[in-house]
């Protein structure tokens, strides 16, 4: 009986301590995920031609403020594409916090180093519609190790 109580306590402790992303984008307090549009699906593992989508897309209107999902350290700018035709959205930022390392794509960062508190603005959503007309504009969340970030939303 004592082992059962300890196991239940640990299970509850793990659930309560799970990392959850706070609001990423103004206008989307629930971090609504991009579903399906003419450009594909925003879920992790969705097909992208011969490759798979290695992130999770969170809906964010072009020009919206992007926020720190929890206390984070900013670890430099990300270059998303090598294609110059996509230069309008070719930016992002590396972040670390809550024991996680992750990247946010399509964000023009306000700065690229230092610490930021949960809910503070870290940048602006770039003009995705100028590159992918009709897509559901979004911030792409990708773990540094390319694992599935869905569990954090």
Tab-separated table of N, CA and C in Angstrom, residues 28-89:
chain	number	residue	atom	x	y	z
A	28	UNK	N	-4.107	35.710	-29.457
A	28	UNK	CA	-4.275	34.260	-29.375
A	28	UNK	C	-3.909	33.775	-27.963
A	29	UNK	N	-4.701	34.146	-26.949
A	29	UNK	CA	-4.361	33.794	-25.565
A	29	UNK	C	-4.354	32.297	-25.289
A	30	UNK	N	-5.062	31.501	-26.103
A	30	UNK	CA	-5.130	30.054	-25.881
A	30	UNK	C	-4.080	29.292	-26.697
A	31	UNK	N	-3.188	30.005	-27.400
A	31	UNK	CA	-2.187	29.351	-28.265
A	31	UNK	C	-2.852	28.363	-29.230
A	32	UNK	N	-3.888	28.821	-29.920
A	32	UNK	CA	-4.568	27.985	-30.911
A	32	UNK	C	-3.568	27.526	-31.965
A	33	UNK	N	-3.612	26.234	-32.261
A	33	UNK	CA	-2.688	25.649	-33.228
A	33	UNK	C	-3.218	25.820	-34.645
A	34	UNK	N	-2.304	26.021	-35.573
A	34	UNK	CA	-2.675	26.049	-36.996
A	34	UNK	C	-3.120	24.646	-37.381
A	35	UNK	N	-4.272	24.542	-37.986
A	35	UNK	CA	-4.769	23.227	-38.412
A	35	UNK	C	-4.365	23.014	-39.866
A	36	UNK	N	-5.298	23.016	-40.776
A	36	UNK	CA	-5.013	22.727	-42.176
A	36	UNK	C	-5.421	23.906	-43.056
A	37	UNK	N	-4.589	24.223	-44.030
A	37	UNK	CA	-4.924	25.230	-45.029
A	37	UNK	C	-4.321	24.765	-46.362
A	38	UNK	N	-4.369	25.607	-47.386
A	38	UNK	CA	-3.865	25.201	-48.708
A	38	UNK	C	-2.364	24.925	-48.729
A	39	UNK	N	-1.648	25.334	-47.705
A	39	UNK	CA	-0.205	25.130	-47.635
A	39	UNK	C	0.168	23.893	-46.805
A	40	UNK	N	-0.804	23.271	-46.173
A	40	UNK	CA	-0.528	22.072	-45.383
A	40	UNK	C	-1.079	22.183	-43.979
A	41	UNK	N	-0.571	21.325	-43.101
A	41	UNK	CA	-0.984	21.283	-41.701
A	41	UNK	C	0.136	21.809	-40.821
A	42	UNK	N	-0.245	22.352	-39.665
A	42	UNK	CA	0.744	22.922	-38.750
A	42	UNK	C	1.181	22.001	-37.636
A	43	UNK	N	0.748	20.754	-37.677
A	43	UNK	CA	1.105	19.821	-36.605
A	43	UNK	C	2.505	19.249	-36.807
A	44	UNK	N	3.093	18.818	-35.703
A	44	UNK	CA	4.404	18.184	-35.753
A	44	UNK	C	4.299	16.887	-36.565
A	45	UNK	N	5.244	16.667	-37.461
A	45	UNK	CA	5.276	15.446	-38.268
A	45	UNK	C	4.444	15.509	-39.537
A	46	UNK	N	3.724	16.616	-39.764
A	46	UNK	CA	2.910	16.743	-40.983
A	46	UNK	C	3.817	16.669	-42.213
A	47	UNK	N	3.343	16.056	-43.297
A	47	UNK	CA	4.173	15.942	-44.494
A	47	UNK	C	4.476	17.295	-45.136
A	48	UNK	N	5.695	17.446	-45.602
A	48	UNK	CA	6.160	18.618	-46.348
A	48	UNK	C	6.931	18.098	-47.555
A	49	UNK	N	6.239	17.565	-48.540
A	49	UNK	CA	6.907	16.956	-49.681
A	49	UNK	C	7.627	15.701	-49.236
A	50	UNK	N	8.950	15.702	-49.370
A	50	UNK	CA	9.744	14.527	-48.993
A	50	UNK	C	10.220	14.569	-47.542
A	51	UNK	N	9.884	15.610	-46.834
A	51	UNK	CA	10.320	15.732	-45.437
A	51	UNK	C	9.112	15.872	-44.524
A	52	UNK	N	9.389	15.959	-43.236
A	52	UNK	CA	8.329	16.140	-42.241
A	52	UNK	C	8.495	17.479	-41.536
A	53	UNK	N	7.383	18.044	-41.126
A	53	UNK	CA	7.352	19.295	-40.381
A	53	UNK	C	7.876	19.027	-38.965
A	54	UNK	N	8.921	19.706	-38.576
A	54	UNK	CA	9.590	19.421	-37.300
A	54	UNK	C	9.254	20.418	-36.198
A	55	UNK	N	8.110	21.062	-36.325
A	55	UNK	CA	7.682	21.997	-35.304
A	55	UNK	C	6.178	21.968	-35.146
A	56	UNK	N	5.678	22.903	-34.365
A	56	UNK	CA	4.253	23.081	-34.149
A	56	UNK	C	3.944	24.540	-34.447
A	57	UNK	N	2.915	24.781	-35.259
A	57	UNK	CA	2.563	26.137	-35.659
A	57	UNK	C	1.445	26.682	-34.773
A	58	UNK	N	1.702	27.868	-34.189
A	58	UNK	CA	0.744	28.546	-33.329
A	58	UNK	C	0.251	29.790	-34.071
A	59	UNK	N	-1.065	29.898	-34.229
A	59	UNK	CA	-1.669	30.984	-34.997
A	59	UNK	C	-1.227	32.340	-34.455
A	60	UNK	N	-0.838	33.214	-35.390
A	60	UNK	CA	-0.383	34.562	-35.033
A	60	UNK	C	-0.540	35.457	-36.256
A	61	UNK	N	-1.304	36.517	-36.141
A	61	UNK	CA	-1.521	37.413	-37.274
A	61	UNK	C	-0.259	38.212	-37.567
A	62	UNK	N	-0.023	38.458	-38.850
A	62	UNK	CA	1.114	39.273	-39.264
A	62	UNK	C	1.124	40.596	-38.501
A	63	UNK	N	2.293	40.987	-38.015
A	63	UNK	CA	2.449	42.248	-37.300
A	63	UNK	C	2.119	42.191	-35.817
A	64	UNK	N	1.648	41.049	-35.326
A	64	UNK	CA	1.277	40.926	-33.911
A	64	UNK	C	2.511	40.873	-33.013
A	65	UNK	N	2.319	41.273	-31.771
A	65	UNK	CA	3.386	41.146	-30.773
A	65	UNK	C	3.535	39.674	-30.396
A	66	UNK	N	4.785	39.266	-30.215
A	66	UNK	CA	5.102	37.898	-29.783
A	66	UNK	C	5.715	38.003	-28.384
A	67	UNK	N	5.260	37.103	-27.483
A	67	UNK	CA	5.629	37.176	-26.074
A	67	UNK	C	6.457	35.970	-25.627
A	68	UNK	N	7.215	36.168	-24.563
A	68	UNK	CA	7.920	35.061	-23.919
A	68	UNK	C	6.888	34.156	-23.249
A	69	UNK	N	6.919	32.837	-23.527
A	69	UNK	CA	5.919	31.924	-22.962
A	69	UNK	C	6.145	31.615	-21.483
A	70	UNK	N	7.324	31.878	-20.995
A	70	UNK	CA	7.720	31.761	-19.595
A	70	UNK	C	9.043	32.489	-19.487
A	71	UNK	N	9.625	32.590	-18.316
A	71	UNK	CA	10.921	33.263	-18.180
A	71	UNK	C	11.928	32.556	-19.068
A	72	UNK	N	12.607	33.321	-19.932
A	72	UNK	CA	13.538	32.730	-20.894
A	72	UNK	C	14.825	33.536	-20.983
A	73	UNK	N	15.829	32.863	-21.516
A	73	UNK	CA	17.069	33.511	-21.924
A	73	UNK	C	17.084	33.518	-23.445
A	74	UNK	N	17.360	34.673	-24.022
A	74	UNK	CA	17.449	34.807	-25.473
A	74	UNK	C	18.862	34.425	-25.900
A	75	UNK	N	18.954	33.493	-26.853
A	75	UNK	CA	20.259	32.949	-27.249
A	75	UNK	C	20.575	33.153	-28.722
A	76	UNK	N	20.240	34.312	-29.257
A	76	UNK	CA	20.638	34.640	-30.616
A	76	UNK	C	19.536	34.480	-31.650
A	77	UNK	N	19.808	35.070	-32.790
A	77	UNK	CA	18.885	35.085	-33.915
A	77	UNK	C	18.961	33.784	-34.699
A	78	UNK	N	17.853	33.408	-35.335
A	78	UNK	CA	17.777	32.218	-36.178
A	78	UNK	C	17.565	32.663	-37.623
A	79	UNK	N	18.294	32.047	-38.536
A	79	UNK	CA	18.031	32.207	-39.957
A	79	UNK	C	17.210	31.002	-40.375
A	80	UNK	N	16.003	31.247	-40.880
A	80	UNK	CA	15.065	30.177	-41.173
A	80	UNK	C	15.317	29.569	-42.544
A	81	UNK	N	15.537	30.405	-43.560
A	81	UNK	CA	15.650	29.945	-44.948
A	81	UNK	C	16.974	30.370	-45.586
A	82	UNK	N	17.356	29.651	-46.624
A	82	UNK	CA	18.472	30.078	-47.465
A	82	UNK	C	17.957	30.704	-48.756
A	83	UNK	N	16.671	30.578	-49.023
A	83	UNK	CA	16.033	31.102	-50.236
A	83	UNK	C	15.785	32.602	-50.102
A	84	UNK	N	16.429	33.436	-50.948
A	84	UNK	CA	16.237	34.887	-50.846
A	84	UNK	C	14.801	35.334	-51.129
A	85	UNK	N	14.009	34.522	-51.805
A	85	UNK	CA	12.611	34.867	-52.079
A	85	UNK	C	11.777	34.873	-50.793
A	86	UNK	N	12.321	34.292	-49.722
A	86	UNK	CA	11.599	34.228	-48.449
A	86	UNK	C	12.196	35.176	-47.405
A	87	UNK	N	12.964	36.155	-47.863
A	87	UNK	CA	13.664	37.046	-46.933
A	87	UNK	C	12.719	37.848	-46.038
A	88	UNK	N	11.479	38.077	-46.463
A	88	UNK	CA	10.530	38.851	-45.656
A	88	UNK	C	10.182	38.153	-44.344
A	89	UNK	N	10.385	36.830	-44.282
A	89	UNK	CA	10.057	36.088	-43.054
A	89	UNK	C	11.249	35.258	-42.557
